[in-house]
Coordinates of C-alpha atoms in Angstrom, one line a residue:
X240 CA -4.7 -8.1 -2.1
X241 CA -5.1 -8.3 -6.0
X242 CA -2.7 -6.0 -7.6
X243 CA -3.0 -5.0 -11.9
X244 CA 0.4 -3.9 -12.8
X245 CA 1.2 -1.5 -15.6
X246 CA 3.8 -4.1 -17.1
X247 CA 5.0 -7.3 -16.6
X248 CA 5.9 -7.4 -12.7
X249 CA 9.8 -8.0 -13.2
X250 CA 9.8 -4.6 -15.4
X251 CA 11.1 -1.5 -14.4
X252 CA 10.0 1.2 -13.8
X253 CA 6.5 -0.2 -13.1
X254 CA 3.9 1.0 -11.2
X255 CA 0.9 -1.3 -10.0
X256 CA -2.4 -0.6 -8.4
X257 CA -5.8 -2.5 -6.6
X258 CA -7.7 -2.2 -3.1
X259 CA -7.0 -2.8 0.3
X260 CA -9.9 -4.4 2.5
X261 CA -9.3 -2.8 6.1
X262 CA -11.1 -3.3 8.9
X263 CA -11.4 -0.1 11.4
X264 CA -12.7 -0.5 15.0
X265 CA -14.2 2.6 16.8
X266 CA -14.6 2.7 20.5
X267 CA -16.9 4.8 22.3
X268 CA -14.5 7.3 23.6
X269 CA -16.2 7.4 26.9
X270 CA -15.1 3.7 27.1
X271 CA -11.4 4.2 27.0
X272 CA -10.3 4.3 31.0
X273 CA -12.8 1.5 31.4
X274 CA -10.4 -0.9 28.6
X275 CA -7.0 0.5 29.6
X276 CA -7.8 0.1 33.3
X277 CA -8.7 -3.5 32.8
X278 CA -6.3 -4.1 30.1
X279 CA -8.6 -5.3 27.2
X280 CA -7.9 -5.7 23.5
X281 CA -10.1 -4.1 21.2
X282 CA -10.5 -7.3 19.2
X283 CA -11.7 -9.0 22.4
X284 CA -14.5 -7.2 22.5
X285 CA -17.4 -8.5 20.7
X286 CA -19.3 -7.3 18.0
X287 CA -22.8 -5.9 18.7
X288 CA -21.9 -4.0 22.0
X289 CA -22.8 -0.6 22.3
X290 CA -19.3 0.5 22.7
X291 CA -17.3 -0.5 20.0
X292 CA -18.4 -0.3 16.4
X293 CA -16.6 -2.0 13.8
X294 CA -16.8 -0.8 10.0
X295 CA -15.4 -2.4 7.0
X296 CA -14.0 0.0 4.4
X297 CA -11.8 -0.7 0.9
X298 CA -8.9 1.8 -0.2
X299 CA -7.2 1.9 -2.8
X300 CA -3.7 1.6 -3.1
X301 CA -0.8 2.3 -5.7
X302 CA 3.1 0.6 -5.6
X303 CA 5.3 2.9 -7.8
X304 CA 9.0 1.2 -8.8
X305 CA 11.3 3.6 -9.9
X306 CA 15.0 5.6 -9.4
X307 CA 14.8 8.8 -8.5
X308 CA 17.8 11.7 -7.5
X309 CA 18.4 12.7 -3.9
X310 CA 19.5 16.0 -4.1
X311 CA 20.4 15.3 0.2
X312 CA 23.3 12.5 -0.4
X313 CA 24.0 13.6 -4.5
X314 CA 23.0 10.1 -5.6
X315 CA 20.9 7.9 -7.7
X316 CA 18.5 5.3 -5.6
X317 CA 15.4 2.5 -6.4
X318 CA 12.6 3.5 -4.6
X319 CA 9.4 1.6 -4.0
X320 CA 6.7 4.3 -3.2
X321 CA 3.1 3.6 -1.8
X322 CA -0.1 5.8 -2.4
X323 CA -2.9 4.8 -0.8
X324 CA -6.7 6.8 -1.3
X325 CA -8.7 7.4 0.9
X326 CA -11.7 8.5 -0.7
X327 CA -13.0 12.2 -1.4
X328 CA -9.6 14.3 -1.6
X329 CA -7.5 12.1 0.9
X330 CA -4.3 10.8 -0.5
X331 CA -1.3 9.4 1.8
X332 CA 1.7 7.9 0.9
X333 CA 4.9 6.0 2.5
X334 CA 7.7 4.9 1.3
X335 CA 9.2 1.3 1.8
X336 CA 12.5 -0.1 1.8
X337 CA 13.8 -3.4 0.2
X338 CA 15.3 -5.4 2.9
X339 CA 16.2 -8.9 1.1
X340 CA 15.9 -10.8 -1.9
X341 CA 14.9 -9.1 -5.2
X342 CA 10.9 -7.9 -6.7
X343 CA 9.5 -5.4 -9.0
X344 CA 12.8 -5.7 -11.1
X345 CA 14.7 -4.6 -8.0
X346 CA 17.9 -6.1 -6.6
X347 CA 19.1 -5.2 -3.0
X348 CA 22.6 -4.2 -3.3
X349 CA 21.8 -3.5 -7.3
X350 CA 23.3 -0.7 -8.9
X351 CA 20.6 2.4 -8.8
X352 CA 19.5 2.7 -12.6
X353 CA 19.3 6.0 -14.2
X354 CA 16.3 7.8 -12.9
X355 CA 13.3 6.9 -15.2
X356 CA 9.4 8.4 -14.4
X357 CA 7.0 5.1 -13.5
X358 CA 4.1 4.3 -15.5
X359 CA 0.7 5.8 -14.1
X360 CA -0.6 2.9 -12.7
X361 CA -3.8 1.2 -13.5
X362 CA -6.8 2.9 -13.0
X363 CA -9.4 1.7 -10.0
X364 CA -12.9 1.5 -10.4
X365 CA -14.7 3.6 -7.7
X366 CA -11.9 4.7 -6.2
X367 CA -11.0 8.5 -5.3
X368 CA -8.9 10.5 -5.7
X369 CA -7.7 8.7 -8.4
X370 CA -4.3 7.7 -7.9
X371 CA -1.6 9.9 -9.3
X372 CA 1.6 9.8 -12.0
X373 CA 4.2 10.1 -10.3
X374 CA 7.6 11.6 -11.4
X375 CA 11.4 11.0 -10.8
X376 CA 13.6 13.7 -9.7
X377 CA 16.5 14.1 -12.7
X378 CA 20.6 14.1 -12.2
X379 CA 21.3 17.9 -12.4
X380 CA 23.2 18.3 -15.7
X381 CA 25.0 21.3 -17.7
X382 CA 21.8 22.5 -19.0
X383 CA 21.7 24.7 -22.8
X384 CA 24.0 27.8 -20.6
X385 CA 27.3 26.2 -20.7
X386 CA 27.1 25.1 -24.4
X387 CA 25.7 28.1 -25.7
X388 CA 29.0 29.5 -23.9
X389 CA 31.3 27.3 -25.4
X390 CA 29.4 27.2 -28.5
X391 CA 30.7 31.5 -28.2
X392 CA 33.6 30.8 -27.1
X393 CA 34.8 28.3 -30.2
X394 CA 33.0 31.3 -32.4
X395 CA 35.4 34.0 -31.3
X396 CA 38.3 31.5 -31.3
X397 CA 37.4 30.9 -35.6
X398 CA 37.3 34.5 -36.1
X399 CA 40.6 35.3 -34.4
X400 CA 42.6 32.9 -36.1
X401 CA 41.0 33.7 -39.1
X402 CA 42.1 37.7 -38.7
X403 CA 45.4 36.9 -37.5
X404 CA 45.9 34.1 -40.4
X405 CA 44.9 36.8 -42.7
X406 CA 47.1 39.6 -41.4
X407 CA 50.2 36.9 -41.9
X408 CA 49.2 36.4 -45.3
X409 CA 49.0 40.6 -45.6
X410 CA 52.2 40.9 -44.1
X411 CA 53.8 37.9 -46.4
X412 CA 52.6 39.7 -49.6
X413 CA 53.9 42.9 -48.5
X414 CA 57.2 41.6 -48.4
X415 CA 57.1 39.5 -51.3
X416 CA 56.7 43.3 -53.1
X417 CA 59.9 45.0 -51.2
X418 CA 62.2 42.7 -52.6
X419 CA 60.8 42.9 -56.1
X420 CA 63.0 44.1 -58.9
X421 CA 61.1 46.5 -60.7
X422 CA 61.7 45.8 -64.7
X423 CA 61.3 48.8 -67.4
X424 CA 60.6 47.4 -70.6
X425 CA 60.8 49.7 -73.8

């Protein structure tokens, strides 16, 4: 399996792409009780016989590295996420768990980063549907609603203080003229 990544393979977020060779064996389904009853494996039967037909078939396949949000547990994780196509409109996807060791930029036991969106990764020749960009799910945050409140809120605060700083200053310069001595010059 060659895989083209979108950056170097110890970056992330990455994402990387390339094909998988797979090898699918039909049986004639007329031909099922006969191999269960006697036990056979499909591999044992050989090629040419008129009741198994093997094809060979390529599908491409994406590998998305990236930290998402989880709105379930409230919490930041690493996900590696696979896309595979199938051809015409068919697109599947699983997702895989690091187990050991660290790849891709990933650590197990490694602090979750911040979620970030991966690359798209690397287009395939001949290969449909084209595999997609993929995006992380974002930490809820405050949003432009509870500034734009406080934002108010410090507003009327300034203009309050500013009336009652004024009415002191009225009421100081009221009594500043009550206990003036009124002169009459002649």
């Amino acid at each position: 399996l060659g895989m083209t990544c979108g950056k170097d393979v110890e970056d992330f977020p990455n994402a990387c792409s390339g094909v998988v060779p797979v090898q699918v064996t039909l049986l004639n389904p007329s031909m099922l009780p006969v191999v269960k009853k006697k036990g056979i494996e499909l591999n044992d039967i050989p090629d040419g016989n008129e009741f198994i037909q093997r094809e060979s078939k390529t599908y491409g396949m994406g590998m998305y590295f990236y930290s998402t949000y989880e709105e379930k547990t409230g919490k930041v994780r690493e996900v590696i996420d696979l896309r595979f196509a199938l051809g015409g409109d068919d697109l599947c996807s699983a997702e895989v768990r690091l187990t050991s060791g660290e790849c891709f930029g990933m650590k197990v036991g490694g602090k979750p980063r911040a979620p970030a969106d991966p690359p798209k990764p690397p287009a395939l020749k001949d290969v449909r549907p084209e595999l997609p960009q993929l995006h992380a799910k974002r930490v809820p945050g405050l949003g432009a609603g509870p500034i734009i409140l406080i934002v108010v809120l410090l507003l009327v605060l300034l203009v309050v203080a500013a009336f009652f700083s004024r009415r002191q200053g009225l009421i100081q310069e009221e009594r500043a003229l009550r206990g003036a001595q009124e002169v009459e010059l002649n």
